[in-house]
Short mmCIF file of C-alpha atoms and ligand atoms in Angstrom, two decimals:
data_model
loop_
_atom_site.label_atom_id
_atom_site.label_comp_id
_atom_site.label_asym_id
_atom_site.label_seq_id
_atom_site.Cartn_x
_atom_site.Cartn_y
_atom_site.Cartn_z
CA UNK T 1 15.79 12.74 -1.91
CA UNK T 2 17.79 9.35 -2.36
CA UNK T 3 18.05 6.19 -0.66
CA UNK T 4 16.64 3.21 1.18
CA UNK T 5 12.52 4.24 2.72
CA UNK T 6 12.25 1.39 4.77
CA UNK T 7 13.79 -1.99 5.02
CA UNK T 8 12.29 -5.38 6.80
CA UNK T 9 15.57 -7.25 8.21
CA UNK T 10 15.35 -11.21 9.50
CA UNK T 11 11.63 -11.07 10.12
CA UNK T 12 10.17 -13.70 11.75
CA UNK T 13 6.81 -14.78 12.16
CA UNK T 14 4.81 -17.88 13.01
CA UNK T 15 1.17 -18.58 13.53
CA UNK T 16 1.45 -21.55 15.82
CA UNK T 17 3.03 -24.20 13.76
CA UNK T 18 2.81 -22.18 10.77
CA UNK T 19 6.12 -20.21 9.91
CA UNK T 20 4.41 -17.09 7.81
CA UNK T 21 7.86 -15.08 7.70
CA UNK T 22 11.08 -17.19 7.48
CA UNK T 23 14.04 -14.56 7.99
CA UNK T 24 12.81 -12.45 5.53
CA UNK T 25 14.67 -9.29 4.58
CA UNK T 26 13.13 -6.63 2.19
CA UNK T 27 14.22 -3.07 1.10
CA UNK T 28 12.34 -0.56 -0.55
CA UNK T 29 13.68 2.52 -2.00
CA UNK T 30 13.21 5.91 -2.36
CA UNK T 31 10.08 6.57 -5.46
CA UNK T 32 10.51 2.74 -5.76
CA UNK T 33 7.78 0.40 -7.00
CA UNK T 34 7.97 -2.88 -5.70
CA UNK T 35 5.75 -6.04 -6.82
CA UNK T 36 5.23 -8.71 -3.89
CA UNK T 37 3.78 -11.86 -5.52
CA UNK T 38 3.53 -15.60 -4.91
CA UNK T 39 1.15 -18.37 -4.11
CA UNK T 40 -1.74 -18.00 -1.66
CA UNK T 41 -0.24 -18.32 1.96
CA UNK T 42 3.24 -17.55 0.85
CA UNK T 43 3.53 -14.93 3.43
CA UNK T 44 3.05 -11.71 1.23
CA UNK T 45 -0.11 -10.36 3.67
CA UNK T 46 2.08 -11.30 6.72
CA UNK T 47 4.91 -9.65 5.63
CA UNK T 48 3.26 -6.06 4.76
CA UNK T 49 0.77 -6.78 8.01
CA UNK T 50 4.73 -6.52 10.04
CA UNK T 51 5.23 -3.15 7.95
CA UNK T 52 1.63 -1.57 8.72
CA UNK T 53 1.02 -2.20 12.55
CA UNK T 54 -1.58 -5.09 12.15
CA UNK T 55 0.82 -7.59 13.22
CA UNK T 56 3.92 -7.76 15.17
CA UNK T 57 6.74 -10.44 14.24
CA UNK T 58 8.35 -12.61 16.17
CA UNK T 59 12.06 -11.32 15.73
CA UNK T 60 13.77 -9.01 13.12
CA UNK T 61 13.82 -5.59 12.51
CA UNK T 62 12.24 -2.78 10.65
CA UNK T 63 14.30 0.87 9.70
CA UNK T 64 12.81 3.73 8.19
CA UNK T 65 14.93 5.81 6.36
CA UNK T 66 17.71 4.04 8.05
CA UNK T 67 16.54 4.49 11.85
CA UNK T 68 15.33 1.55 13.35
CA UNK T 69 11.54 2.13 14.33
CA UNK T 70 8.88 0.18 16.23
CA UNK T 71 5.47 -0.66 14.95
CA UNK T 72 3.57 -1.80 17.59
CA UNK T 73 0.24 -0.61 15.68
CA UNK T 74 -1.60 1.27 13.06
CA UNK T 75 -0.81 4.56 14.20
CA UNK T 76 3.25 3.63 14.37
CA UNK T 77 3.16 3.15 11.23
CA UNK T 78 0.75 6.04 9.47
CA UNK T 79 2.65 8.48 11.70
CA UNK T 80 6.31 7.81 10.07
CA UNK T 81 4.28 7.76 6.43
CA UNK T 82 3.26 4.70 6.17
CA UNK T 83 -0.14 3.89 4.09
CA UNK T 84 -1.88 0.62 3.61
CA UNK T 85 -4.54 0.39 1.44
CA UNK T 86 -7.15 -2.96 1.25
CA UNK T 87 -9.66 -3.17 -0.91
CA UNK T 88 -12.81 -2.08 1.28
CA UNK T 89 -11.45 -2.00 4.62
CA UNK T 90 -9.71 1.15 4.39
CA UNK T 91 -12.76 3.39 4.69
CA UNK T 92 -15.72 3.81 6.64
CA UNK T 93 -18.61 2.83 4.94
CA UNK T 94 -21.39 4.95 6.92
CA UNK T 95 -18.98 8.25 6.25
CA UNK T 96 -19.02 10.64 3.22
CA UNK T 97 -16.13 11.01 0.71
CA UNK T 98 -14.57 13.71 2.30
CA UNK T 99 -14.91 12.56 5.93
CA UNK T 100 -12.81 9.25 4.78
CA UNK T 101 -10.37 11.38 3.10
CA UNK T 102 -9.85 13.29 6.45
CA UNK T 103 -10.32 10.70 8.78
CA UNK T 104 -8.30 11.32 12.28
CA UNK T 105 -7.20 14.28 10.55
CA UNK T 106 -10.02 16.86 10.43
CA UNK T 107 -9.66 20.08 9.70
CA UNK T 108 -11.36 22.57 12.60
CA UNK T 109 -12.31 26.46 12.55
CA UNK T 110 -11.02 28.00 15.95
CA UNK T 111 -13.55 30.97 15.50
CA UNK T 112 -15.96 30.29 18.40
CA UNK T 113 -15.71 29.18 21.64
CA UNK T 114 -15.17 25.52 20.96
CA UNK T 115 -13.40 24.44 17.39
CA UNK T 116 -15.83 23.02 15.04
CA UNK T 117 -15.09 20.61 11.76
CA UNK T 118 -14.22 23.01 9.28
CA UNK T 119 -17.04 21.32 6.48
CA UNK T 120 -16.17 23.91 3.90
CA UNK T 121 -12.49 23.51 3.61
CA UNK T 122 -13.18 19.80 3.85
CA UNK T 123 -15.31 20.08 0.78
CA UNK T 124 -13.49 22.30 -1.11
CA UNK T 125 -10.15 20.09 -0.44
CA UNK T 126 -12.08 17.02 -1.23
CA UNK T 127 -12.96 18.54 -4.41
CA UNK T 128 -9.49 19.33 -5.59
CA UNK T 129 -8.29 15.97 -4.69
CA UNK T 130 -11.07 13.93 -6.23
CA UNK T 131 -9.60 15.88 -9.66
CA UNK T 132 -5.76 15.18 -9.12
CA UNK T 133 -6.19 11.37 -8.64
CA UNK T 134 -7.89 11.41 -12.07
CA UNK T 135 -11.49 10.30 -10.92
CA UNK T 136 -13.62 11.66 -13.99
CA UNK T 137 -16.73 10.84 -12.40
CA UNK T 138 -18.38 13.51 -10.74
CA UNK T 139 -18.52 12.34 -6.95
CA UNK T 140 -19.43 14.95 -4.43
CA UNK T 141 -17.68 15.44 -1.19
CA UNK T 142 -20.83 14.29 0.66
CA UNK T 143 -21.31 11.00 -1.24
CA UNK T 144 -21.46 8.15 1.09
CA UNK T 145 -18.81 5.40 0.30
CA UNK T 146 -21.73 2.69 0.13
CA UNK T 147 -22.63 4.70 -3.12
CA UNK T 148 -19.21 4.15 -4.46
CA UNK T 149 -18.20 0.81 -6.57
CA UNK T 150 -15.00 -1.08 -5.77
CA UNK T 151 -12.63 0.97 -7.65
CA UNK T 152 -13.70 4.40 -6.72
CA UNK T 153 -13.36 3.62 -3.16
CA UNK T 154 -10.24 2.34 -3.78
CA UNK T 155 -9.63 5.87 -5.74
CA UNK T 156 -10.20 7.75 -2.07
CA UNK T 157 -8.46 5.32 -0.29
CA UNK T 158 -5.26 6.21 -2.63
CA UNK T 159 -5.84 9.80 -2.56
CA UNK T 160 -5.99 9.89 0.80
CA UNK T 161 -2.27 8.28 0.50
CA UNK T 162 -1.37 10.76 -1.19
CA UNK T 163 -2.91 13.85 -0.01
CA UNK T 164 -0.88 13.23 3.32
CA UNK T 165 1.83 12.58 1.78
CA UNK T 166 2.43 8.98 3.09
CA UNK T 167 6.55 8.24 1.65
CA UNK T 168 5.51 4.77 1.30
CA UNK T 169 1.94 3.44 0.04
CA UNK T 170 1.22 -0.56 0.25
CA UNK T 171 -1.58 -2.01 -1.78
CA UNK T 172 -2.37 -5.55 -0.72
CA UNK T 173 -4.25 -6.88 -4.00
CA UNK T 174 -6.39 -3.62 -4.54
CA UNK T 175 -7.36 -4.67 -8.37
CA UNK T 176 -8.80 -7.77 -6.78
CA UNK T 177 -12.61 -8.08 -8.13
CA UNK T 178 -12.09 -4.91 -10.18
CA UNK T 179 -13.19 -4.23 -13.78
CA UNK T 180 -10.56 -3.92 -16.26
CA UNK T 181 -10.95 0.52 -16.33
CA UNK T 182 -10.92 0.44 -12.38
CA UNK T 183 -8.05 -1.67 -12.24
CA UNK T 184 -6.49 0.41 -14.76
CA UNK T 185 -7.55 3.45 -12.49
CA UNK T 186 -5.51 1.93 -9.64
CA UNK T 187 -2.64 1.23 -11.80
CA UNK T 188 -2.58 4.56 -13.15
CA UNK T 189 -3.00 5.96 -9.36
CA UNK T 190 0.50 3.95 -8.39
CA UNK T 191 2.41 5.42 -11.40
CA UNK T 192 1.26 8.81 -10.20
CA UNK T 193 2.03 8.30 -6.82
CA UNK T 194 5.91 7.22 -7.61
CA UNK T 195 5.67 10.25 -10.20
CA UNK T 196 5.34 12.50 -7.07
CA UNK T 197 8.26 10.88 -5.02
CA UNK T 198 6.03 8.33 -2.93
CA UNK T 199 7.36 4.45 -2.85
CA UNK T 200 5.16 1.41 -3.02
CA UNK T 201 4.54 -2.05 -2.14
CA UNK T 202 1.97 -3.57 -5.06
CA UNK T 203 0.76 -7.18 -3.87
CA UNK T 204 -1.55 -8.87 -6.59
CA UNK T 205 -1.49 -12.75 -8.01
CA UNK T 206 -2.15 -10.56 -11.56
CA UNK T 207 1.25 -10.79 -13.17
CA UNK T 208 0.32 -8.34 -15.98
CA UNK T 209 -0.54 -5.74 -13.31
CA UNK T 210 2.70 -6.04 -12.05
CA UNK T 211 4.34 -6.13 -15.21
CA UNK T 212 2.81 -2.71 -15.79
CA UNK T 213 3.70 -0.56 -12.89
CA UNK T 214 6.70 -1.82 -11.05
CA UNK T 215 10.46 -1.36 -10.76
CA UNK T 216 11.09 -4.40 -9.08
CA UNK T 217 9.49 -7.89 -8.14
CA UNK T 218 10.08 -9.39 -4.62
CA UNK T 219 8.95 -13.29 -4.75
CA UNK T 220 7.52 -15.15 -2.00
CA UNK T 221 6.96 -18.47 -1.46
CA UNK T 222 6.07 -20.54 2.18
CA UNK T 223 7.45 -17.78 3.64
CA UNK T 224 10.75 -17.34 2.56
CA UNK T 225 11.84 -14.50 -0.13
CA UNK T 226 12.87 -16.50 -3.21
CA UNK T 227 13.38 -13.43 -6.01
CA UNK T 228 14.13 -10.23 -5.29
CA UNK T 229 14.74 -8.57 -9.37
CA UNK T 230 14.48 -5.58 -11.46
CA UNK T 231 12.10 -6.14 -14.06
CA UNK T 232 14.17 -5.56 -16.50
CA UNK T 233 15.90 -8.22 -15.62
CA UNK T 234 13.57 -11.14 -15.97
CA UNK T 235 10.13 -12.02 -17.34
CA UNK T 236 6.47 -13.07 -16.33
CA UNK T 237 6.96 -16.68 -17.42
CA UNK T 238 10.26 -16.71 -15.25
CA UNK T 239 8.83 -15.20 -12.40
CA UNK T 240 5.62 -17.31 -12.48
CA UNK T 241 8.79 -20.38 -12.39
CA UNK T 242 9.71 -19.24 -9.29
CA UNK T 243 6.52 -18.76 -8.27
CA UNK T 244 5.85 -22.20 -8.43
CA UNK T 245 9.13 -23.44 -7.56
CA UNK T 246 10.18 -25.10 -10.50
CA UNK T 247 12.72 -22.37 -10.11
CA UNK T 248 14.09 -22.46 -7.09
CA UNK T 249 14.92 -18.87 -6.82
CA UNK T 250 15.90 -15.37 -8.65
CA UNK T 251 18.73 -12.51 -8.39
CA UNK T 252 18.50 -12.52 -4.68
CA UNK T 253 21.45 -9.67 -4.54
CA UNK T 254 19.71 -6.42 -3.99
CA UNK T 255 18.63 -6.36 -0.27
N1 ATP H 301 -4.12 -14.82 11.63
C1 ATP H 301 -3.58 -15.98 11.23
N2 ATP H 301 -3.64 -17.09 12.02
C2 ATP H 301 -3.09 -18.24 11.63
N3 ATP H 301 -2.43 -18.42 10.47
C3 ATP H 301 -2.34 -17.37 9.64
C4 ATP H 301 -2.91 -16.10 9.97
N4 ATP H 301 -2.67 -15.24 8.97
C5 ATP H 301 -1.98 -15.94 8.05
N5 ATP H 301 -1.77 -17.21 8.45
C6 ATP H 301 -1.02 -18.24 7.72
O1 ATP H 301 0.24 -17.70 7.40
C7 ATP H 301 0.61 -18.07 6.07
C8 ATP H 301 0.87 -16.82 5.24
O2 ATP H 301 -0.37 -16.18 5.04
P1 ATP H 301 -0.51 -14.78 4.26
O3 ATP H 301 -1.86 -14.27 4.50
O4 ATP H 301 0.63 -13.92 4.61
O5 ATP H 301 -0.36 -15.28 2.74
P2 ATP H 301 -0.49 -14.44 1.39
O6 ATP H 301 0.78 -14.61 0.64
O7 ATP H 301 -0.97 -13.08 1.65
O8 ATP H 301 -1.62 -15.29 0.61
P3 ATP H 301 -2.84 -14.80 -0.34
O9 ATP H 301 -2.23 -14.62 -1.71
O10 ATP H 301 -3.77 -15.96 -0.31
O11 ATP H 301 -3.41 -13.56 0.23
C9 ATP H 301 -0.48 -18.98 5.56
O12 ATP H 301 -0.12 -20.33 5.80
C10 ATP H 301 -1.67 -18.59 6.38
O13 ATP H 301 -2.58 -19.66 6.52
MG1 MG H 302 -2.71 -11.99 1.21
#
């Protein structure tokens, strides 16, 4: 499959006096990486909070796969594919491994009277899963995710992503606070995941992260898009210049 997964046109957005999203207009491709970077409060959050449900804008529009969509909320926005990923907040704490990964989406026997959680297939899938994201560390299905560190959450939260099969996973800052092997993990996890057709949105203020992993670098800054470049096009010093705004802006062409 070719082609645009989901583009952000004219948004809008203002907290109060604050103008978060200033006609912004973003495309993402199909098994595209894309770095969103720039200055705390430039808007990045905002801008993928539009995309996931948490938010809605004040004018502009989203299409998916070239159909204009509304995303009034969460669920608008997992059910056409759509995965965010925080660092802690995606998962429930109190719940084990596998009950995160299946979360709203439970697997039931129908051999009684009433359908009960199938456990077994849950473990067994959970299993499987825990492998193909590359976790080495042996975590059983019935871990609870307060036993987990930073990264290995962060590990379900992906797989999760990618076990359903979301076309487009966003990762606001996930190596935040990592170690350098987690953060490697969750690098490694985003290569994977555009190895197997899925598109993402990477958001970190780690420019060597981004440098690693991406296709292309959208730049931010007081809410306007100011670069939106292929990385082989340009360079962490130049995009840490527009960054700062001592370049004003970058090969705004593509969207
Ligand atoms: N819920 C809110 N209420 C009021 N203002 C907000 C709210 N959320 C964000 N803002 C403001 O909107 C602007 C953009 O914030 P946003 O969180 O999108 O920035 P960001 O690029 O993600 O920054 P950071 O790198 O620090 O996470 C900032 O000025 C911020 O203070
Ligand atoms: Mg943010």
């Amino acid at each position: 499959m070719e082609g645009e997964i989901v583009r952000l046109q004219n948004i809008v957005k203002s907290y109060g006096k604050v103008l978060a999203l200033d006609d912004v207009t973003v495309a993402i491709q199909h098994q595209e990486i894309v770095g969103l970077v720039g200055d705390n409060g430039a808007g990045k959050s905002t801008l993928i909070k539009v995309l996931s449900g948490a938010t809605r804008a004040n004018s502009g529009s989203i299409y998916f796969k070239g159909r204009p969509v509304r995303i009034a909320n969460a669920q608008d926005a997992i059910r056409l594919g759509i995965e965010t990923i925080y660092q802690d907040s995606a998962l429930v704490a109190q719940l084990s491994v596998a009950r995160n990964l299946f979360l709203g989406r439970e697997p039931v026997r129908r051999t009684g009277l009433f359908p009960t959680l199938d456990k077994a297939t849950m473990r067994t899938e959970t299993g499987n899963l825990i492998q193909q994201v590359g976790i080495t560390k042996k975590i059983h299905p019935d871990t609870p995710i307060t036993a987990l560190s930073g990264g290995e959450r962060q590990s379900i939260a992906i797989a999760r992503a990618m076990y359903f099969e979301a076309d487009l996973i966003i990762l606001d800052e996930p190596t935040n606070n990592l170690g350098i092997e987690e953060s490697a993990g969750v690098l490694r996890f985003i290569r994977e995941a555009k190895a197997k057709g899925h598109s993402s949105i990477f958001i970190t203020h780690n420019l060597h992260h981004v440098f690693q992993v991406v296709d292309r670098i959208v730049v931010m800054r007081l809410g306007k898009k100011v670069g939106d470049v292929r990385k082989a096009d340009t360079t962490i010093e130049e995009i840490e210049q527009v960054i700062t705004g001592m370049v004003d802006s970058i090969g705004m062409g593509t969207a």
